[in-house]
mmCIF file of C-alpha atoms and ligand atoms in Angstrom:
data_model
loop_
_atom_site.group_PDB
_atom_site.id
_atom_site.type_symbol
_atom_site.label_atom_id
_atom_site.label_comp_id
_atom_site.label_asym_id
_atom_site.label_seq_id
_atom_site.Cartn_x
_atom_site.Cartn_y
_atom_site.Cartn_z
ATOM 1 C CA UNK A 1 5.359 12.287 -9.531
ATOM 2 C CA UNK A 2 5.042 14.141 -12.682
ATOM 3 C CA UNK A 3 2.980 17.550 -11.914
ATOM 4 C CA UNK A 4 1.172 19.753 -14.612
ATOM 5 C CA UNK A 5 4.787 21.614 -15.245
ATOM 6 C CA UNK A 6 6.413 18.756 -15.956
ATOM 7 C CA UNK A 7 3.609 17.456 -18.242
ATOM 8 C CA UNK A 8 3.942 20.695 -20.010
ATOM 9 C CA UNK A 9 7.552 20.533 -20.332
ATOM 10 C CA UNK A 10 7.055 16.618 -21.660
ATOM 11 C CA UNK A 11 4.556 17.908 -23.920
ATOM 12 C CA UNK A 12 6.810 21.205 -25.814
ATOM 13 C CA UNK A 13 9.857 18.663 -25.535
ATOM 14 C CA UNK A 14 8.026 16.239 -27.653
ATOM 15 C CA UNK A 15 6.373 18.682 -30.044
ATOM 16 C CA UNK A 16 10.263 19.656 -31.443
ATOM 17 C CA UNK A 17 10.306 16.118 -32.601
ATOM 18 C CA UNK A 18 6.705 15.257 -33.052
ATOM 19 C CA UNK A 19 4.837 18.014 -34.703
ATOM 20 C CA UNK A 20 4.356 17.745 -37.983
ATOM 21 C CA UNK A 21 6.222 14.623 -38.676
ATOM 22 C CA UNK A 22 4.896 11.249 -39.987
ATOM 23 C CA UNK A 23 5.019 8.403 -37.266
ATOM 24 C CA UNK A 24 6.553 5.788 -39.307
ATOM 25 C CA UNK A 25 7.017 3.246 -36.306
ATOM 26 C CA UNK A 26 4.898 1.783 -33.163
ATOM 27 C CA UNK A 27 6.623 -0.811 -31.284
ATOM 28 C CA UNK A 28 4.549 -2.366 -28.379
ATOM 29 C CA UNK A 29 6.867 -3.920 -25.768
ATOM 30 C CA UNK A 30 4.498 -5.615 -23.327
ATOM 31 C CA UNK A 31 0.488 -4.915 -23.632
ATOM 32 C CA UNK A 32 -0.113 -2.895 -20.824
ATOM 33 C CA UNK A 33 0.362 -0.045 -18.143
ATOM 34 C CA UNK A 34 -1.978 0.803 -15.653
ATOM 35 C CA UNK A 35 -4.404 -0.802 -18.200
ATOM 36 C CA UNK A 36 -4.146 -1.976 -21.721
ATOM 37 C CA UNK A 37 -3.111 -0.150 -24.113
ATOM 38 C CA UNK A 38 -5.789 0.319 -26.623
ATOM 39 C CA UNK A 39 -6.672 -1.680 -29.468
ATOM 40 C CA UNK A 40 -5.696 -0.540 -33.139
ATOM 41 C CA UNK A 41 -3.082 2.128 -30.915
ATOM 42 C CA UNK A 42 -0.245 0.635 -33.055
ATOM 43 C CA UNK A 43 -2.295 0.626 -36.581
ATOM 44 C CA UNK A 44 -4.171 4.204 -36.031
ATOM 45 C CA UNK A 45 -0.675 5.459 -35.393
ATOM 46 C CA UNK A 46 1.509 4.118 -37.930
ATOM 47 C CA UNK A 47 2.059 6.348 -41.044
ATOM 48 C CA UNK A 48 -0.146 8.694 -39.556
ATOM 49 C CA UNK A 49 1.097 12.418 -39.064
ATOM 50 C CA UNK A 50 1.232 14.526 -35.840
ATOM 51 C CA UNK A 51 -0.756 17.877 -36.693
ATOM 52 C CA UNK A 52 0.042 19.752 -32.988
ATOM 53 C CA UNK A 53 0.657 18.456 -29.099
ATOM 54 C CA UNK A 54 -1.807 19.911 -26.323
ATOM 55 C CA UNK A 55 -2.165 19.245 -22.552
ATOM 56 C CA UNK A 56 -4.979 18.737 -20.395
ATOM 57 C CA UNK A 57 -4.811 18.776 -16.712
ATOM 58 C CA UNK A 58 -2.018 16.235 -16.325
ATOM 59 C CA UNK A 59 -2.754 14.668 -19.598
ATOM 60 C CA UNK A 60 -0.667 15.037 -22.868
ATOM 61 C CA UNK A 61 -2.542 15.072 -26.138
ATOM 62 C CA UNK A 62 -0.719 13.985 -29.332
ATOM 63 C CA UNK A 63 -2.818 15.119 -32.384
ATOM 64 C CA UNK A 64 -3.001 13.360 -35.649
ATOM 65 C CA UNK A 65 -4.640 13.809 -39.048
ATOM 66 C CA UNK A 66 -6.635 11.090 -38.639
ATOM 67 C CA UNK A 67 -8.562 12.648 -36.332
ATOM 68 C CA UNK A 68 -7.442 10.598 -33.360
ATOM 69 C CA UNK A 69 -5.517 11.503 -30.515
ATOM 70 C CA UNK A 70 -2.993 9.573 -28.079
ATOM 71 C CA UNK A 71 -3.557 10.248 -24.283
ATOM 72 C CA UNK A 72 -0.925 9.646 -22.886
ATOM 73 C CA UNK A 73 -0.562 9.821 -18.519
ATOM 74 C CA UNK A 74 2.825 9.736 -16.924
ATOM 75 C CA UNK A 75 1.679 8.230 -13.553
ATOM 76 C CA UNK A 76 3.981 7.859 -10.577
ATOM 77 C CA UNK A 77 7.224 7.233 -12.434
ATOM 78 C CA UNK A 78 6.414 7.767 -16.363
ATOM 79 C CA UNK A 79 8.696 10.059 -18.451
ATOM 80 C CA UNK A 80 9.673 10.286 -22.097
ATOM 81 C CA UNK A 81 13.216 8.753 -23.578
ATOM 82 C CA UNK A 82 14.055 10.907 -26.286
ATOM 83 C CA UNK A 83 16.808 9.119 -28.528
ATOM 84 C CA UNK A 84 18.027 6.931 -25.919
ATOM 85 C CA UNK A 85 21.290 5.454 -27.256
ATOM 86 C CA UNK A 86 20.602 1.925 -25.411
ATOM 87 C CA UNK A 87 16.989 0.206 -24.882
ATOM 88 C CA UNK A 88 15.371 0.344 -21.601
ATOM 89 C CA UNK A 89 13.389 -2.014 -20.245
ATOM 90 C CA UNK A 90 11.107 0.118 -19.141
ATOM 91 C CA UNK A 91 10.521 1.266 -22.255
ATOM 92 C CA UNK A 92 6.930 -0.092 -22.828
ATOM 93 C CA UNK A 93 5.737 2.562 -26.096
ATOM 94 C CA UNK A 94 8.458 3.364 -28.633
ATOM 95 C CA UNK A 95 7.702 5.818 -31.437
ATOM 96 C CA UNK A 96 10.058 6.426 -34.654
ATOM 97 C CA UNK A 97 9.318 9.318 -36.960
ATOM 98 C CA UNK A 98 9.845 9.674 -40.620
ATOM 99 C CA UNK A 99 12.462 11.479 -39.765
ATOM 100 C CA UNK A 100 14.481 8.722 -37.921
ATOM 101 C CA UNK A 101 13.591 10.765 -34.529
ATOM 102 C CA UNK A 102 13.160 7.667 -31.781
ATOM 103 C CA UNK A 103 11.036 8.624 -28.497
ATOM 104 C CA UNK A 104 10.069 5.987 -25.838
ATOM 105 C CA UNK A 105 7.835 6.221 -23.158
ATOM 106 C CA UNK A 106 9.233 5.057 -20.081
ATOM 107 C CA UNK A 107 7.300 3.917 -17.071
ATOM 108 C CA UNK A 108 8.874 1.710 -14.400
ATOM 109 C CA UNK A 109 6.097 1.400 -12.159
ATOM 110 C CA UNK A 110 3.434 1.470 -14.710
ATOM 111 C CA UNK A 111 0.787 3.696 -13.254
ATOM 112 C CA UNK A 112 0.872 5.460 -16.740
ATOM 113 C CA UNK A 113 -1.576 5.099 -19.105
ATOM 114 C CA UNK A 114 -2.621 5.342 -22.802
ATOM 115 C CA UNK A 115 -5.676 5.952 -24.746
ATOM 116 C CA UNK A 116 -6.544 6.172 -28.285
ATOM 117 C CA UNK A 117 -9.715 9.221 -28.352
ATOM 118 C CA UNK A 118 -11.605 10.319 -31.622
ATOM 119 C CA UNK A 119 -10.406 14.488 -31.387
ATOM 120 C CA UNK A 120 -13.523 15.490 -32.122
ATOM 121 C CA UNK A 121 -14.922 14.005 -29.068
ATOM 122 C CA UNK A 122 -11.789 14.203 -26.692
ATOM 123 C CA UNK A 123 -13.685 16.962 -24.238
ATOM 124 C CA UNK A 124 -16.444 14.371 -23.720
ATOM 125 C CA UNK A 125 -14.129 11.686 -22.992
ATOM 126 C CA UNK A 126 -14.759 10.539 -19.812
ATOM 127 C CA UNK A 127 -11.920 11.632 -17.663
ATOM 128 C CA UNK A 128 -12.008 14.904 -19.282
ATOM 129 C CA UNK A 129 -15.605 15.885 -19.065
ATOM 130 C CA UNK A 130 -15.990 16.463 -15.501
ATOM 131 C CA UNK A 131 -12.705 18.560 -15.581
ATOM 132 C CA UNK A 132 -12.652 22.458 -14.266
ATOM 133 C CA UNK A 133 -10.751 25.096 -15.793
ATOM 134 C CA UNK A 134 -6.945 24.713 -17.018
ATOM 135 C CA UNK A 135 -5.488 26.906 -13.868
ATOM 136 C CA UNK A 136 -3.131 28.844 -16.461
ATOM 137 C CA UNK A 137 -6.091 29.503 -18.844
ATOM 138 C CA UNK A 138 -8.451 32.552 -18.804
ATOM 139 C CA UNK A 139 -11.085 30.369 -17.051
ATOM 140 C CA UNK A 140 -9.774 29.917 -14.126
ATOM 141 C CA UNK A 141 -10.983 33.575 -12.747
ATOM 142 C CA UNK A 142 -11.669 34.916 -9.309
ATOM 143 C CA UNK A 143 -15.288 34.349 -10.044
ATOM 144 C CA UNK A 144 -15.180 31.005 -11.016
ATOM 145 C CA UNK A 145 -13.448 30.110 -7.420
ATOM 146 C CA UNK A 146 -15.819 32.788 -5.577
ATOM 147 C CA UNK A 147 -18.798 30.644 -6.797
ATOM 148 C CA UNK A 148 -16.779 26.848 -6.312
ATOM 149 C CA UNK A 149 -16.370 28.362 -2.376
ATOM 150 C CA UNK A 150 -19.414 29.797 -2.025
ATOM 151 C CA UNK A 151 -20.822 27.921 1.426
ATOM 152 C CA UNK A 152 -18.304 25.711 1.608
ATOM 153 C CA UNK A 153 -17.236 24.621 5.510
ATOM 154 C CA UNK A 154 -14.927 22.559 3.842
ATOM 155 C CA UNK A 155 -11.037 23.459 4.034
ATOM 156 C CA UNK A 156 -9.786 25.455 1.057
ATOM 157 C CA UNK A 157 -6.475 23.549 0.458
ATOM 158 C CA UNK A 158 -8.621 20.309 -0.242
ATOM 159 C CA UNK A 159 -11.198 22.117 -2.505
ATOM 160 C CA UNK A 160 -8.068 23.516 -4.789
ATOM 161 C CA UNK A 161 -6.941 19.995 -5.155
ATOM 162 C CA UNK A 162 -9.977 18.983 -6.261
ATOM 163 C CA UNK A 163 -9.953 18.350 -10.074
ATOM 164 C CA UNK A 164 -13.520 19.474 -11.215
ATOM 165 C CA UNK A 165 -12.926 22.818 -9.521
ATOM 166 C CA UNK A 166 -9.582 23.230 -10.664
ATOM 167 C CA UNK A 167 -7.952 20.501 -13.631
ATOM 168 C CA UNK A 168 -4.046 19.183 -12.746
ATOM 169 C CA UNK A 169 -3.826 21.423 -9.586
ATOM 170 C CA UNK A 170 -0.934 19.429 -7.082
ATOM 171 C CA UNK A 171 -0.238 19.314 -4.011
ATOM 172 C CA UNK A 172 3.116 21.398 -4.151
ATOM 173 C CA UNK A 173 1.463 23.814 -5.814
ATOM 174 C CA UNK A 174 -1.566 24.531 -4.102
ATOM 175 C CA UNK A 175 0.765 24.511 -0.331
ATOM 176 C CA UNK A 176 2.741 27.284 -2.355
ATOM 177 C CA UNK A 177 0.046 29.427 -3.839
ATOM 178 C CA UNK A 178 -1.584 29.822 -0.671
ATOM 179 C CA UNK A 179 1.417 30.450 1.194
ATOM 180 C CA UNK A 180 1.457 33.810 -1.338
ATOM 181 C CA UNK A 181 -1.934 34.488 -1.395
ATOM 182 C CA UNK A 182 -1.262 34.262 2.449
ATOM 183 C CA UNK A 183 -4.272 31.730 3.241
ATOM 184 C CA UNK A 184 -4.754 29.126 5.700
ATOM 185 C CA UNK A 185 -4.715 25.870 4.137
ATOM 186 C CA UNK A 186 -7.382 24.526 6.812
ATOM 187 C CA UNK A 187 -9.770 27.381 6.686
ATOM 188 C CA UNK A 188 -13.250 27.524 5.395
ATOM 189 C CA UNK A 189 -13.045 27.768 1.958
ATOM 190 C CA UNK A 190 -16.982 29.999 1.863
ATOM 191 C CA UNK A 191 -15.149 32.225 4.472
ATOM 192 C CA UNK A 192 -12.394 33.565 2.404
ATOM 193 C CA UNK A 193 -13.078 36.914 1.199
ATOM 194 C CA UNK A 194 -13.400 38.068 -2.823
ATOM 195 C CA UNK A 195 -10.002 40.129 -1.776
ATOM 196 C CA UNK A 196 -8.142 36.962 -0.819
ATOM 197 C CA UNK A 197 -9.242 35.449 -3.983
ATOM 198 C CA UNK A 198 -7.727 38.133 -5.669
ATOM 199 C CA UNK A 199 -4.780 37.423 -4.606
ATOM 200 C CA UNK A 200 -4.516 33.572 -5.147
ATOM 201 C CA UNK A 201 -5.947 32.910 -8.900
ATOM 202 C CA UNK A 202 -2.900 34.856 -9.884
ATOM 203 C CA UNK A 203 -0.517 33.034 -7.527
ATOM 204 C CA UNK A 204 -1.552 29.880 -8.697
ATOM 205 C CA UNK A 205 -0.824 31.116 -12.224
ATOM 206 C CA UNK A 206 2.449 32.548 -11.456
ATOM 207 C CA UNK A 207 3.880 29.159 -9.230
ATOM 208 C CA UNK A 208 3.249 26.972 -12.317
ATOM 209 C CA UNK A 209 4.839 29.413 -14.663
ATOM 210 C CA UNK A 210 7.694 29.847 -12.836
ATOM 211 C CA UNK A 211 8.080 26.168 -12.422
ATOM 212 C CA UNK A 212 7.440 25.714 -16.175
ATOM 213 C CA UNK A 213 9.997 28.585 -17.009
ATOM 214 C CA UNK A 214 12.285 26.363 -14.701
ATOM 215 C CA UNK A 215 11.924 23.222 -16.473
ATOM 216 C CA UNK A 216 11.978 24.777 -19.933
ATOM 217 C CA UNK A 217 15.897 24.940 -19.407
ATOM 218 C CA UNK A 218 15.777 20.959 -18.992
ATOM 219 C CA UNK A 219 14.462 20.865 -22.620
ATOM 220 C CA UNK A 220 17.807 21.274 -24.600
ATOM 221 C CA UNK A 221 18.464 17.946 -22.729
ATOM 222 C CA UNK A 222 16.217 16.032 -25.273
ATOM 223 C CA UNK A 223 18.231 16.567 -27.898
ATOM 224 C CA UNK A 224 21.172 14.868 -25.838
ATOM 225 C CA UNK A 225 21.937 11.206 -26.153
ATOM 226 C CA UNK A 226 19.569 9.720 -23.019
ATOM 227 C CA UNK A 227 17.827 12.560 -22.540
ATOM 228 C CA UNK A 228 14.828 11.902 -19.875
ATOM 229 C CA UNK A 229 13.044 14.911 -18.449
ATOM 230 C CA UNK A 230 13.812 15.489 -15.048
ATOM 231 C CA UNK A 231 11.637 16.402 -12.252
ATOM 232 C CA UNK A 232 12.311 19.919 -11.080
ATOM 233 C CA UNK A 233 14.185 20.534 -8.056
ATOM 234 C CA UNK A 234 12.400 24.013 -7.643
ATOM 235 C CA UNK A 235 13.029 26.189 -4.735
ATOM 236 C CA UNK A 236 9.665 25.585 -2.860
ATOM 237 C CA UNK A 237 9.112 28.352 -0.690
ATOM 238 C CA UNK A 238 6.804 26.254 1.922
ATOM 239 C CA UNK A 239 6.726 22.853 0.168
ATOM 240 C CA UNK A 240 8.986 19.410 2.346
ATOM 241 C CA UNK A 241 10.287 22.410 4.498
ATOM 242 C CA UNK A 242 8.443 21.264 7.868
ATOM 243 C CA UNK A 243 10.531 22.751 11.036
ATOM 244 C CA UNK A 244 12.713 25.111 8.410
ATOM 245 C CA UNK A 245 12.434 28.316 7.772
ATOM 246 C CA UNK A 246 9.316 29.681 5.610
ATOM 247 C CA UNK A 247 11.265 31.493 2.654
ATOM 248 C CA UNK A 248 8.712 34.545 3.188
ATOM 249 C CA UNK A 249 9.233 34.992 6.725
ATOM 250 C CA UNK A 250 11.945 32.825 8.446
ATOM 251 C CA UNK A 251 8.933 31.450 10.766
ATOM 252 C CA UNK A 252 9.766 27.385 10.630
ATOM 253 C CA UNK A 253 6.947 26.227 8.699
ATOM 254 C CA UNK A 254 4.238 23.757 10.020
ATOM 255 C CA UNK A 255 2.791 20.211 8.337
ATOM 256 C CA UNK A 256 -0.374 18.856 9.206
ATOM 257 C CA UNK A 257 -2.364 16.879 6.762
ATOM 258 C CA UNK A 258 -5.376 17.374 5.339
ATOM 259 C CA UNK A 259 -7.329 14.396 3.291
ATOM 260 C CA UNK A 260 -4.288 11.966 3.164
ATOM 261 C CA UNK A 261 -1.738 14.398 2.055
ATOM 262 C CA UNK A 262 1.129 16.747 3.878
ATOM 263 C CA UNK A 263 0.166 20.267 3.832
ATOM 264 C CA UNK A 264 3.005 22.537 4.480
ATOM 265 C CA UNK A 265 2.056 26.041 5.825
ATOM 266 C CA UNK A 266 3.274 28.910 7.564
ATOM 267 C CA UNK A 267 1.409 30.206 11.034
ATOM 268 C CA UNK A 268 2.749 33.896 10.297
ATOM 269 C CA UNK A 269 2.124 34.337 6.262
ATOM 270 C CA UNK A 270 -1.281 32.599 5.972
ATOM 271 C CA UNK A 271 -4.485 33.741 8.015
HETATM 272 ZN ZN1 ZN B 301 6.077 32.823 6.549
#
């Protein structure tokens, strides 16, 4: 499943091709993904020009000069075709630039979606207005968690994952950043102290850069024939290593799950 580095990646791969070019194609292969796609997507796009490409949470924002912007959600399985030399079927969006540049968006289970969002307004969209803090922006400060914990009996591992507190947080990444912050996944998130704290807003920061330094070396792939992003094989530290050695301290790490997903932890590291 595509994770906030990988939506990054998609999003600086597409801007080599996409920023300030004219779209000069929209082909519509079927009508949907997870939901239609959005009415007047094909004629607000054509012969319109991308002005710059943004992210939010797990979101990719494709800006144009007439003042709308494509939302675009990879889903389960989505992932951008950039000049694929055959047709997929799976290709269900297909963009060409002025330039002759072809990009498809690819989605074979079709838990993707699309939307069509006046810019000016695209913070009070919906889906983004109940949205915390970007985790690699400034806002995302000790502080901010400090007060999101305060009281809380409620497990901290949960709480990260949660998207008001923190916006396009994962799983993977939250079981790593506590495993260097050295916090239990299960314990009360109002007990951890302002010191712990300190130590996890900047290993949350530092698991997705790494991991979007990682896939930045898939990007030269887009300008190959077929290119596809790939999902990054990272070196998880903690993360699908249950009964194998924690990378930290060669204790074999534990799962246990915690509101429907695996949480992978290690006894020693995290108190
Ligand atoms: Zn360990």
């Amino acid at each position: 499943m595509p994770e906030l580095p990988e939506v990054e990646t998609t999003v600086r791969g597409l801007a080599r091709y996409l920023e300030g070019e004219r779209i000069a194609r929209v082909t519509l292969n079927r009508a949907d993904l997870r939901r239609p796609f959005p009415e007047g997507l094909v004629q607000s796009l054509t012969g319109a020009t991308v002005t710059s490409l943004g992210r939010r949470a797990k979101y990719g924002l494709i800006h144009t000069d007439r003042d709308h912007t494509m939302v675009f959600h990879l889903g389960m399985s989505g992932r951008w075709r950039i000049e694929p030399e055959t047709p997929d079927k799976h290709d269900h969006l297909v963009l060409e630039t002025g330039a002759g540049h072809v990009l498809a968006l690819n989605d074979a289970r079709r838990f993707g979606s699309v939307d069509l969002v006046d810019t000016a307004g695209l913070y009070q969209w919906p889906a983004f207005a109940a949205l915390g803090p970007e985790p690699l922006g400034e806002d995302l400060t000790t502080q901010h968690l400090a007060a999101a914990f305060k009281g809380r009996a409620a497990p901290v591992k949960p709480l990260l994952l949660d998207q008001r507190i923190v916006a396009g947080l994962g799983n993977i990444y939250v079981c790593e950043a506590l495993l260097r912050a050295g916090i239990r996944p299960d314990k009360a998130a109002g007990s951890i102290s302002r010191k712990a704290i300190d130590r996890l807003v900047p290993e949350i920061k530092a698991v997705l850069s790494e991991s979007i330094e990682a896939g930045g070396s898939t990007i030269r792939d887009y300008a190959q024939p077929n290119g596809e992003l790939g999902y990054f094989a990272a070196n998880w530290r903690v993360y699908g290593r249950e009964a194998q050695p924690c990378l930290h301290c060669g204790t074999p790490v534990q799962r246990m799950v915690q509101g429907g997903r695996s949480t992978f932890w290690c006894a020693k590291c995290q108190k």
